mmCIF file of C-alpha atoms and ligand atoms in Angstrom:
data_model
loop_
_atom_site.group_PDB
_atom_site.id
_atom_site.type_symbol
_atom_site.label_atom_id
_atom_site.label_comp_id
_atom_site.label_asym_id
_atom_site.label_seq_id
_atom_site.Cartn_x
_atom_site.Cartn_y
_atom_site.Cartn_z
ATOM 1 C CA MET A 1 -16.342 9.726 -21.008
ATOM 2 C CA THR A 2 -16.439 6.532 -19.067
ATOM 3 C CA LEU A 3 -13.244 4.574 -18.474
ATOM 4 C CA ASN A 4 -13.639 0.848 -18.944
ATOM 5 C CA VAL A 5 -11.680 -1.042 -16.520
ATOM 6 C CA GLY A 6 -10.782 -4.840 -16.341
ATOM 7 C CA VAL A 7 -10.076 -6.233 -12.873
ATOM 8 C CA ILE A 8 -7.783 -9.357 -12.465
ATOM 9 C CA GLY A 9 -8.445 -11.074 -9.175
ATOM 10 C CA THR A 10 -11.987 -11.104 -7.641
ATOM 11 C CA GLY A 11 -10.923 -11.953 -4.089
ATOM 12 C CA MET A 12 -11.449 -9.717 -1.126
ATOM 13 C CA ILE A 13 -9.843 -6.524 -2.138
ATOM 14 C CA GLY A 14 -10.750 -7.089 -5.950
ATOM 15 C CA GLN A 15 -14.559 -7.215 -4.799
ATOM 16 C CA ASP A 16 -13.995 -4.243 -2.668
ATOM 17 C CA HIS A 17 -12.408 -2.238 -5.618
ATOM 18 C CA ILE A 18 -15.226 -3.539 -8.099
ATOM 19 C CA ARG A 19 -17.780 -2.301 -5.538
ATOM 20 C CA ARG A 20 -16.265 1.248 -5.491
ATOM 21 C CA LEU A 21 -15.475 1.398 -9.361
ATOM 22 C CA THR A 22 -19.133 0.377 -9.717
ATOM 23 C CA HIS A 23 -20.950 2.186 -6.957
ATOM 24 C CA VAL A 24 -18.816 4.905 -5.541
ATOM 25 C CA LEU A 25 -16.457 6.575 -8.076
ATOM 26 C CA SER A 26 -17.404 8.548 -11.253
ATOM 27 C CA GLY A 27 -16.349 8.316 -15.012
ATOM 28 C CA VAL A 28 -15.541 4.528 -14.802
ATOM 29 C CA ARG A 29 -17.183 1.058 -14.990
ATOM 30 C CA VAL A 30 -15.993 -2.300 -14.853
ATOM 31 C CA SER A 31 -15.992 -4.003 -18.276
ATOM 32 C CA ALA A 32 -14.302 -7.259 -17.472
ATOM 33 C CA VAL A 33 -13.181 -9.599 -14.782
ATOM 34 C CA THR A 34 -11.211 -12.411 -14.420
ATOM 35 C CA ASP A 35 -9.804 -14.872 -11.610
ATOM 36 C CA VAL A 36 -8.069 -18.265 -11.553
ATOM 37 C CA ASP A 37 -11.138 -19.288 -9.447
ATOM 38 C CA ALA A 38 -13.523 -19.219 -12.443
ATOM 39 C CA GLY A 39 -16.523 -19.791 -10.296
ATOM 40 C CA ARG A 40 -15.772 -16.747 -7.934
ATOM 41 C CA ALA A 41 -15.176 -14.431 -11.131
ATOM 42 C CA LYS A 42 -18.563 -15.781 -12.527
ATOM 43 C CA THR A 43 -20.298 -14.813 -9.464
ATOM 44 C CA VAL A 44 -18.823 -11.353 -9.469
ATOM 45 C CA ALA A 45 -19.272 -10.835 -13.270
ATOM 46 C CA ASP A 46 -23.099 -11.907 -12.868
ATOM 47 C CA ASP A 47 -23.683 -9.046 -10.605
ATOM 48 C CA LEU A 48 -22.087 -6.473 -13.083
ATOM 49 C CA PRO A 49 -24.249 -5.634 -16.085
ATOM 50 C CA ALA A 50 -21.521 -4.086 -18.191
ATOM 51 C CA ALA A 51 -18.820 -6.686 -17.511
ATOM 52 C CA VAL A 52 -17.836 -9.812 -19.370
ATOM 53 C CA LEU A 53 -15.971 -12.684 -17.720
ATOM 54 C CA GLN A 54 -12.636 -13.411 -19.383
ATOM 55 C CA PRO A 55 -10.816 -16.725 -19.146
ATOM 56 C CA SER A 56 -7.544 -15.337 -18.095
ATOM 57 C CA GLY A 57 -5.579 -12.215 -17.039
ATOM 58 C CA GLN A 58 -3.838 -12.261 -20.573
ATOM 59 C CA ALA A 59 -7.205 -12.440 -22.331
ATOM 60 C CA LEU A 60 -8.553 -9.564 -20.183
ATOM 61 C CA ILE A 61 -5.628 -7.216 -20.957
ATOM 62 C CA GLU A 62 -6.039 -7.825 -24.708
ATOM 63 C CA ASP A 63 -9.618 -7.310 -24.747
ATOM 64 C CA PRO A 64 -10.348 -4.085 -26.741
ATOM 65 C CA ALA A 65 -13.304 -3.365 -24.335
ATOM 66 C CA VAL A 66 -10.686 -2.829 -21.497
ATOM 67 C CA ASP A 67 -8.970 0.661 -21.541
ATOM 68 C CA ALA A 68 -7.155 0.008 -18.183
ATOM 69 C CA VAL A 69 -6.378 -2.731 -15.818
ATOM 70 C CA VAL A 70 -6.708 -3.257 -12.046
ATOM 71 C CA VAL A 71 -4.487 -6.042 -10.575
ATOM 72 C CA THR A 72 -5.949 -7.631 -7.358
ATOM 73 C CA SER A 73 -4.527 -10.955 -7.607
ATOM 74 C CA TRP A 74 -2.005 -12.614 -5.204
ATOM 75 C CA GLY A 75 1.293 -10.842 -5.060
ATOM 76 C CA PRO A 76 3.331 -13.355 -6.755
ATOM 77 C CA THR A 77 1.237 -12.954 -9.976
ATOM 78 C CA HIS A 78 1.455 -9.217 -10.091
ATOM 79 C CA GLU A 79 4.582 -9.082 -12.091
ATOM 80 C CA GLU A 80 3.161 -11.039 -15.050
ATOM 81 C CA TYR A 81 0.000 -8.808 -15.343
ATOM 82 C CA VAL A 82 1.652 -5.576 -14.910
ATOM 83 C CA LEU A 83 4.292 -6.560 -17.658
ATOM 84 C CA ALA A 84 1.412 -7.622 -19.832
ATOM 85 C CA ALA A 85 -0.402 -4.466 -19.531
ATOM 86 C CA ILE A 86 2.703 -2.325 -20.219
ATOM 87 C CA ALA A 87 3.210 -4.381 -23.383
ATOM 88 C CA ALA A 88 -0.317 -3.812 -24.400
ATOM 89 C CA GLY A 89 0.122 -0.044 -23.863
ATOM 90 C CA LYS A 90 -2.668 0.024 -21.179
ATOM 91 C CA GLN A 91 -2.364 1.947 -17.750
ATOM 92 C CA VAL A 92 -2.480 -0.398 -14.752
ATOM 93 C CA PHE A 93 -3.285 -0.062 -11.182
ATOM 94 C CA CYS A 94 -1.564 -2.762 -9.245
ATOM 95 C CA GLU A 95 -2.294 -3.508 -5.577
ATOM 96 C CA LYS A 96 0.527 -3.677 -3.245
ATOM 97 C CA PRO A 97 3.108 -5.342 -3.761
ATOM 98 C CA LEU A 98 4.189 -4.162 -7.090
ATOM 99 C CA ALA A 99 5.998 -7.673 -7.128
ATOM 100 C CA THR A 100 7.345 -9.864 -4.437
ATOM 101 C CA THR A 101 11.133 -9.691 -5.304
ATOM 102 C CA GLU A 102 13.501 -6.982 -6.092
ATOM 103 C CA GLU A 103 14.250 -8.704 -9.467
ATOM 104 C CA ALA A 104 10.588 -8.810 -10.487
ATOM 105 C CA CYS A 105 10.241 -5.104 -9.582
ATOM 106 C CA ALA A 106 13.306 -4.196 -11.603
ATOM 107 C CA ARG A 107 11.891 -5.986 -14.802
ATOM 108 C CA ILE A 108 8.877 -3.775 -14.329
ATOM 109 C CA LEU A 109 11.058 -0.531 -14.022
ATOM 110 C CA ASP A 110 12.904 -1.731 -17.222
ATOM 111 C CA ALA A 111 9.588 -2.266 -19.184
ATOM 112 C CA GLU A 112 8.144 0.981 -18.029
ATOM 113 C CA VAL A 113 11.386 2.995 -18.818
ATOM 114 C CA ALA A 114 11.418 1.185 -22.301
ATOM 115 C CA ALA A 115 7.816 2.397 -22.826
ATOM 116 C CA GLY A 116 9.096 6.049 -22.111
ATOM 117 C CA ARG A 117 6.066 7.051 -19.791
ATOM 118 C CA ARG A 118 4.685 6.167 -16.509
ATOM 119 C CA MET A 119 1.901 3.383 -16.922
ATOM 120 C CA VAL A 120 1.868 1.825 -13.319
ATOM 121 C CA MET A 121 0.396 3.134 -10.092
ATOM 122 C CA VAL A 122 0.847 0.954 -6.937
ATOM 123 C CA GLY A 123 -1.916 0.786 -4.339
ATOM 124 C CA PHE A 124 -0.253 2.413 -1.348
ATOM 125 C CA MET A 125 -3.498 4.053 -0.292
ATOM 126 C CA ARG A 126 -2.315 5.789 2.863
ATOM 127 C CA ARG A 127 -0.933 8.487 0.620
ATOM 128 C CA PHE A 128 -4.708 9.512 0.083
ATOM 129 C CA ASP A 129 -5.685 9.451 3.548
ATOM 130 C CA ARG A 130 -6.835 12.783 4.744
ATOM 131 C CA GLN A 131 -5.130 12.591 8.089
ATOM 132 C CA TYR A 132 -1.688 11.677 6.557
ATOM 133 C CA ARG A 133 -2.038 14.201 3.933
ATOM 134 C CA ALA A 134 -2.719 16.963 6.576
ATOM 135 C CA MET A 135 0.617 15.710 8.503
ATOM 136 C CA LYS A 136 2.606 15.951 5.390
ATOM 137 C CA GLU A 137 1.308 19.512 4.527
ATOM 138 C CA VAL A 138 2.567 20.633 7.976
ATOM 139 C CA LEU A 139 6.001 19.112 7.158
ATOM 140 C CA THR A 140 6.163 20.613 3.787
ATOM 141 C CA GLY A 141 5.062 24.055 5.133
ATOM 142 C CA ARG A 142 8.122 23.925 7.495
ATOM 143 C CA SER A 143 6.165 25.737 10.259
ATOM 144 C CA ILE A 144 7.655 23.408 12.775
ATOM 145 C CA GLY A 145 11.092 23.235 11.488
ATOM 146 C CA ALA A 146 13.054 20.111 10.112
ATOM 147 C CA PRO A 147 11.959 16.616 10.942
ATOM 148 C CA LEU A 148 14.189 14.701 13.218
ATOM 149 C CA LEU A 149 12.318 11.450 13.810
ATOM 150 C CA MET A 150 9.012 9.712 13.542
ATOM 151 C CA HIS A 151 7.031 7.365 15.788
ATOM 152 C CA ALA A 152 4.607 5.090 14.006
ATOM 153 C CA ALA A 153 2.241 2.271 15.229
ATOM 154 C CA HIS A 154 0.617 -0.208 13.187
ATOM 155 C CA ARG A 155 -1.755 -2.416 15.329
ATOM 156 C CA ASN A 156 -4.138 -4.970 13.876
ATOM 157 C CA PRO A 157 -6.798 -6.698 16.206
ATOM 158 C CA SER A 158 -5.880 -10.100 15.116
ATOM 159 C CA VAL A 159 -4.668 -12.184 12.253
ATOM 160 C CA PRO A 160 -5.469 -15.718 10.626
ATOM 161 C CA PRO A 161 -3.607 -18.594 11.769
ATOM 162 C CA HIS A 162 -1.478 -18.672 8.834
ATOM 163 C CA PHE A 163 0.117 -15.200 9.481
ATOM 164 C CA THR A 164 3.909 -15.097 10.429
ATOM 165 C CA SER A 165 6.467 -12.602 11.582
ATOM 166 C CA GLU A 166 7.558 -12.291 8.061
ATOM 167 C CA MET A 167 4.167 -11.115 7.019
ATOM 168 C CA ILE A 168 4.277 -8.458 9.660
ATOM 169 C CA ILE A 169 6.940 -6.796 7.464
ATOM 170 C CA ASN A 170 5.625 -7.748 4.126
ATOM 171 C CA ASP A 171 1.966 -7.172 4.710
ATOM 172 C CA SER A 172 1.750 -4.574 7.388
ATOM 173 C CA THR A 173 4.873 -2.653 7.797
ATOM 174 C CA VAL A 174 5.018 -2.180 3.833
ATOM 175 C CA HIS A 175 2.476 0.578 4.235
ATOM 176 C CA ASP A 176 4.633 2.285 6.971
ATOM 177 C CA ILE A 177 7.687 1.943 4.678
ATOM 178 C CA ASP A 178 5.730 3.655 1.964
ATOM 179 C CA VAL A 179 4.454 6.381 4.322
ATOM 180 C CA ALA A 180 8.048 7.105 5.579
ATOM 181 C CA ARG A 181 9.448 7.434 1.921
ATOM 182 C CA TRP A 182 6.598 9.746 0.947
ATOM 183 C CA MET A 183 6.408 11.695 4.201
ATOM 184 C CA PHE A 184 9.921 12.755 3.837
ATOM 185 C CA ASP A 185 10.583 12.570 0.103
ATOM 186 C CA ASP A 186 13.533 10.407 0.941
ATOM 187 C CA GLU A 187 14.826 6.806 0.641
ATOM 188 C CA ILE A 188 15.392 4.390 3.348
ATOM 189 C CA ALA A 189 19.003 3.661 3.983
ATOM 190 C CA ALA A 190 19.014 0.901 6.517
ATOM 191 C CA VAL A 191 16.579 -1.299 8.396
ATOM 192 C CA THR A 192 16.885 -2.826 11.947
ATOM 193 C CA VAL A 193 14.124 -5.059 13.594
ATOM 194 C CA LEU A 194 13.962 -5.440 17.291
ATOM 195 C CA LYS A 195 11.899 -8.274 18.926
ATOM 196 C CA PRO A 196 10.190 -6.997 22.161
ATOM 197 C CA ARG A 197 8.702 -9.487 24.629
ATOM 198 C CA ILE A 198 6.297 -11.727 22.752
ATOM 199 C CA SER A 199 2.544 -11.314 23.257
ATOM 200 C CA SER A 200 0.816 -14.377 24.848
ATOM 201 C CA LYS A 201 -1.904 -13.816 22.033
ATOM 202 C CA ALA A 202 0.913 -14.555 19.390
ATOM 203 C CA ALA A 203 0.748 -17.992 17.730
ATOM 204 C CA ALA A 204 3.860 -20.331 18.812
ATOM 205 C CA GLY A 205 6.980 -19.414 16.856
ATOM 206 C CA PHE A 206 5.851 -16.049 16.191
ATOM 207 C CA ASN A 207 7.519 -12.712 17.030
ATOM 208 C CA ASP A 208 4.791 -10.374 17.684
ATOM 209 C CA PRO A 209 4.979 -7.466 18.237
ATOM 210 C CA LEU A 210 7.937 -6.055 16.183
ATOM 211 C CA LEU A 211 9.789 -2.760 16.431
ATOM 212 C CA VAL A 212 10.988 -1.785 12.808
ATOM 213 C CA LEU A 213 13.670 0.944 12.639
ATOM 214 C CA LEU A 214 13.801 2.746 9.527
ATOM 215 C CA GLU A 215 16.870 5.037 8.936
ATOM 216 C CA MET A 216 16.040 7.464 6.277
ATOM 217 C CA ALA A 217 18.916 8.860 3.928
ATOM 218 C CA SER A 218 18.667 12.302 5.556
ATOM 219 C CA GLY A 219 19.297 10.823 9.036
ATOM 220 C CA VAL A 220 15.628 11.092 10.165
ATOM 221 C CA ILE A 221 14.768 7.744 12.037
ATOM 222 C CA VAL A 222 11.341 6.201 11.877
ATOM 223 C CA ASP A 223 10.389 3.586 14.550
ATOM 224 C CA VAL A 224 7.393 1.571 13.695
ATOM 225 C CA GLU A 225 5.667 -0.619 16.362
ATOM 226 C CA ALA A 226 3.965 -3.398 14.284
ATOM 227 C CA MET A 227 1.688 -5.595 16.338
ATOM 228 C CA VAL A 228 -0.970 -7.889 14.793
ATOM 229 C CA ASN A 229 -2.606 -9.204 17.873
ATOM 230 C CA ALA A 230 -3.750 -5.949 19.426
ATOM 231 C CA GLY A 231 -7.249 -7.276 20.222
ATOM 232 C CA PHE A 232 -8.908 -3.896 20.732
ATOM 233 C CA GLY A 233 -9.099 -2.604 17.269
ATOM 234 C CA TYR A 234 -7.199 -1.377 14.178
ATOM 235 C CA ASP A 235 -5.071 1.312 15.564
ATOM 236 C CA ILE A 236 -2.738 3.527 13.275
ATOM 237 C CA ARG A 237 -0.576 6.066 14.900
ATOM 238 C CA GLY A 238 1.958 8.689 13.627
ATOM 239 C CA GLU A 239 3.952 11.559 15.161
ATOM 240 C CA VAL A 240 6.792 13.405 13.468
ATOM 241 C CA VAL A 241 9.174 15.291 15.887
ATOM 242 C CA CYS A 242 10.646 18.400 14.353
ATOM 243 C CA GLU A 243 12.990 21.002 15.570
ATOM 244 C CA ASP A 244 10.350 23.514 16.525
ATOM 245 C CA GLY A 245 7.431 21.244 17.265
ATOM 246 C CA THR A 246 5.511 17.907 16.549
ATOM 247 C CA VAL A 247 2.732 16.950 14.236
ATOM 248 C CA GLU A 248 0.584 14.089 15.063
ATOM 249 C CA LEU A 249 -1.748 11.851 13.009
ATOM 250 C CA SER A 250 -5.347 12.729 14.241
ATOM 251 C CA GLU A 251 -6.596 9.745 16.013
ATOM 252 C CA SER A 252 -10.001 9.501 14.341
ATOM 253 C CA ALA A 253 -12.123 10.846 11.640
ATOM 254 C CA GLY A 254 -15.207 10.201 13.789
ATOM 255 C CA ALA A 255 -16.752 12.207 16.628
ATOM 256 C CA VAL A 256 -14.921 12.529 19.932
ATOM 257 C CA VAL A 257 -17.335 12.577 22.988
ATOM 258 C CA LYS A 258 -16.609 14.090 26.469
ATOM 259 C CA ARG A 259 -18.788 13.614 29.306
ATOM 260 C CA ALA A 260 -18.463 13.037 33.134
ATOM 261 C CA GLY A 261 -14.748 13.104 33.126
ATOM 262 C CA GLN A 262 -14.555 10.809 30.177
ATOM 263 C CA TYR A 263 -13.078 11.216 26.628
ATOM 264 C CA ALA A 264 -13.990 8.758 24.101
ATOM 265 C CA GLY A 265 -13.745 8.264 20.297
ATOM 266 C CA ARG A 266 -14.206 5.247 18.027
ATOM 267 C CA VAL A 267 -11.204 2.945 17.306
ATOM 268 C CA PRO A 268 -11.732 1.437 13.680
ATOM 269 C CA ALA A 269 -12.539 -2.220 13.731
ATOM 270 C CA ASN A 270 -10.170 -2.995 10.814
ATOM 271 C CA TRP A 271 -8.194 -1.589 7.803
ATOM 272 C CA ARG A 272 -11.283 -1.465 5.633
ATOM 273 C CA GLU A 273 -13.151 1.102 8.126
ATOM 274 C CA ARG A 274 -9.921 3.109 8.733
ATOM 275 C CA PHE A 275 -9.019 3.579 5.106
ATOM 276 C CA VAL A 276 -12.166 3.444 3.326
ATOM 277 C CA SER A 277 -12.122 7.007 2.108
ATOM 278 C CA ALA A 278 -8.400 6.607 1.128
ATOM 279 C CA PHE A 279 -9.045 3.807 -0.963
ATOM 280 C CA ASP A 280 -11.853 5.756 -2.625
ATOM 281 C CA ALA A 281 -9.710 8.787 -3.208
ATOM 282 C CA GLU A 282 -6.842 6.724 -4.406
ATOM 283 C CA LEU A 283 -8.859 4.834 -7.210
ATOM 284 C CA GLN A 284 -10.616 8.127 -8.189
ATOM 285 C CA ALA A 285 -7.333 9.922 -8.611
ATOM 286 C CA TRP A 286 -6.180 6.959 -10.818
ATOM 287 C CA VAL A 287 -9.431 7.031 -12.923
ATOM 288 C CA ASP A 288 -9.075 10.697 -13.369
ATOM 289 C CA ALA A 289 -5.424 10.565 -14.391
ATOM 290 C CA VAL A 290 -5.858 7.667 -16.829
ATOM 291 C CA THR A 291 -8.899 9.534 -18.355
ATOM 292 C CA ALA A 292 -6.613 12.529 -18.946
ATOM 293 C CA GLY A 293 -3.995 10.247 -20.602
ATOM 294 C CA GLY A 294 -1.471 9.533 -17.746
ATOM 295 C CA THR A 295 -1.265 8.338 -14.356
ATOM 296 C CA THR A 296 -0.571 9.466 -10.818
ATOM 297 C CA GLY A 297 0.409 8.397 -7.268
ATOM 298 C CA PRO A 298 2.884 5.890 -6.117
ATOM 299 C CA SER A 299 4.968 4.774 -9.010
ATOM 300 C CA ALA A 300 6.727 1.525 -9.863
ATOM 301 C CA TRP A 301 9.882 3.097 -8.498
ATOM 302 C CA ASP A 302 7.878 3.405 -5.088
ATOM 303 C CA GLY A 303 6.792 -0.230 -5.327
ATOM 304 C CA TYR A 304 10.409 -1.281 -6.136
ATOM 305 C CA ALA A 305 11.726 0.677 -3.162
ATOM 306 C CA ALA A 306 9.200 -0.756 -0.884
ATOM 307 C CA THR A 307 9.787 -4.312 -1.885
ATOM 308 C CA VAL A 308 13.623 -3.930 -1.366
ATOM 309 C CA ALA A 309 12.960 -2.352 2.004
ATOM 310 C CA CYS A 310 10.755 -5.220 2.920
ATOM 311 C CA GLU A 311 13.342 -7.768 1.690
ATOM 312 C CA THR A 312 15.908 -5.867 3.794
ATOM 313 C CA GLY A 313 13.496 -5.904 6.745
ATOM 314 C CA LEU A 314 13.295 -9.652 6.349
ATOM 315 C CA ARG A 315 17.014 -10.046 6.438
ATOM 316 C CA ALA A 316 17.052 -7.709 9.483
ATOM 317 C CA LEU A 317 14.426 -9.861 11.260
ATOM 318 C CA HIS A 318 16.501 -12.948 10.856
ATOM 319 C CA SER A 319 19.926 -11.508 11.380
ATOM 320 C CA GLY A 320 19.130 -9.261 14.272
ATOM 321 C CA ARG A 321 21.523 -6.830 12.818
ATOM 322 C CA ARG A 322 21.051 -3.280 11.135
ATOM 323 C CA GLU A 323 21.009 -4.031 7.354
ATOM 324 C CA PRO A 324 21.778 -1.455 4.852
ATOM 325 C CA ILE A 325 19.492 -0.827 1.799
ATOM 326 C CA VAL A 326 20.980 -0.606 -1.603
ATOM 327 C CA LEU A 327 18.940 0.662 -4.536
ATOM 328 C CA ARG A 328 19.677 0.729 -8.133
ATOM 329 C CA GLU A 329 20.195 4.061 -9.854
ATOM 330 C CA ARG A 330 16.898 5.983 -10.021
ATOM 331 C CA PRO A 331 15.830 6.267 -13.594
ATOM 332 C CA ASP A 332 15.069 9.917 -15.067
ATOM 333 C CA LEU A 333 11.236 8.765 -15.331
ATOM 334 C CA TYR A 334 11.031 8.710 -11.537
ATOM 335 C CA LYS A 335 13.161 11.697 -10.698
ATOM 336 C CA GLU A 336 10.216 13.818 -9.438
ATOM 337 C CA PRO A 337 8.643 12.988 -6.091
ATOM 338 C CA THR A 338 5.457 11.124 -6.511
ATOM 339 C CA PRO A 339 2.103 12.456 -4.991
HETATM 340 N N1 NAD B 1 -3.650 -1.983 -0.048
HETATM 341 C C1 NAD B 1 -4.146 -2.625 1.027
HETATM 342 O O1 NAD B 1 -4.137 -2.311 2.110
HETATM 343 C C2 NAD B 1 -4.418 -4.046 0.673
HETATM 344 C C3 NAD B 1 -5.395 -4.753 1.400
HETATM 345 C C4 NAD B 1 -5.821 -5.997 1.093
HETATM 346 C C5 NAD B 1 -4.993 -6.779 0.083
HETATM 347 N N2 NAD B 1 -4.220 -5.960 -0.724
HETATM 348 C C6 NAD B 1 -3.446 -6.784 -1.686
HETATM 349 O O2 NAD B 1 -4.187 -7.091 -2.801
HETATM 350 C C7 NAD B 1 -3.900 -8.519 -3.265
HETATM 351 C C8 NAD B 1 -4.979 -9.511 -3.083
HETATM 352 O O3 NAD B 1 -5.225 -9.552 -1.714
HETATM 353 P P1 NAD B 1 -6.783 -10.139 -1.186
HETATM 354 O O4 NAD B 1 -6.589 -10.030 0.308
HETATM 355 O O5 NAD B 1 -7.777 -9.637 -1.973
HETATM 356 O O6 NAD B 1 -6.364 -11.683 -1.563
HETATM 357 P P2 NAD B 1 -7.573 -12.822 -1.716
HETATM 358 O O7 NAD B 1 -6.802 -14.178 -1.669
HETATM 359 O O8 NAD B 1 -8.802 -12.603 -1.241
HETATM 360 O O9 NAD B 1 -7.873 -12.572 -3.509
HETATM 361 C C9 NAD B 1 -6.968 -12.868 -4.384
HETATM 362 C C10 NAD B 1 -7.686 -13.380 -5.801
HETATM 363 O O10 NAD B 1 -6.798 -13.518 -6.751
HETATM 364 C C11 NAD B 1 -6.974 -14.701 -7.331
HETATM 365 N N3 NAD B 1 -5.864 -15.154 -8.165
HETATM 366 C C12 NAD B 1 -4.701 -15.838 -7.626
HETATM 367 N N4 NAD B 1 -3.877 -15.936 -8.698
HETATM 368 C C13 NAD B 1 -4.312 -15.464 -9.768
HETATM 369 C C14 NAD B 1 -3.958 -15.406 -11.112
HETATM 370 N N5 NAD B 1 -2.828 -15.824 -11.566
HETATM 371 N N6 NAD B 1 -4.737 -14.895 -12.038
HETATM 372 C C15 NAD B 1 -5.974 -14.266 -11.581
HETATM 373 N N7 NAD B 1 -6.429 -14.362 -10.408
HETATM 374 C C16 NAD B 1 -5.601 -15.002 -9.412
HETATM 375 C C17 NAD B 1 -7.342 -15.774 -6.305
HETATM 376 O O11 NAD B 1 -8.171 -16.717 -6.925
HETATM 377 C C18 NAD B 1 -8.312 -14.794 -5.362
HETATM 378 O O12 NAD B 1 -9.643 -14.756 -5.776
HETATM 379 C C19 NAD B 1 -2.621 -8.873 -2.568
HETATM 380 O O13 NAD B 1 -1.511 -8.356 -3.298
HETATM 381 C C20 NAD B 1 -2.636 -8.030 -1.256
HETATM 382 O O14 NAD B 1 -1.403 -7.658 -0.726
HETATM 383 C C21 NAD B 1 -3.776 -4.713 -0.412
#
């Protein structure tokens, strides 16, 4: 059976997901695309023999030739499309963020709970990364005892001129926030943001790097160094310190070369290179789960909790204080930890 997927938003990641849905993954094809930039959507549709160009997201969701929906438009538009897909009874994969405000995420939770089944997967692809999964497996096995703290780093080589300190939280650290919740099967209880000395490479008025402290409900503390002008590459780090040992995210999936007193491996150039296999695995898992009649991976609850943590992180960035997180009661639909 082939799953027919409609894609809303044919920008950078939309085109990347269309490429993998068309050329990399199995059991799926792109049957419709749309974008507010109709010219861009037409160029993309012209390259896809099985896809029709739909005039709007709503028309795409209602198209009987669309079994399930991928939302890769700008963040503030996600709520509308996710709600419409739920109302149409169609499974939806939504790139992060699920929605840009706590209230919008809560409306999605309410709609999914009313539907009585999980219909939303959120694109936190790090959960499908082999290195992160290996790390979590060690923690779950408890061979090194109970976790106490985690050090993480999220270093981007550079960012476009419109990037801001707020975007370091919303667009970069959001992934570390989801990793922390997933790694420890726990919620974040409070966020503090420290502002180290500013990099001379940062644009004026822009605090880069940031040190984001996430206090988990269990007491585990996660420190995330978030830096977006690292220059040398896209460098993702992680180490969990436990009572009887530590587990570290392996540095590179590529070859490590040792010669003449040197030790060298590749630093990925960007997030696409670092997480290409994770994106493939993430979307294949979604396709397989939808074909089997359900969904998988990060849920709408995970999307909601991440957005609340980002909003709290922004408060902490501006207040300079420790800001507690208050989540609504977790509905039964989301009681089980998500894969
Ligand atoms: N998981 C990840 O690591 C990751 C990486 C990149 C982007 N993203 C997310 O994917 C989303 C898209 O990011 P991008 O970098 O591809 O942005 P982009 O600007 O390259 O593309 C977004 C596209 O959405 C279209 N669009 C905007 N409003 C629309 C609407 N109402 N209906 C239909 N189309 C609309 C735009 O015209 C544009 O073509 C964002 O939410 C972003 O956070 C996630």
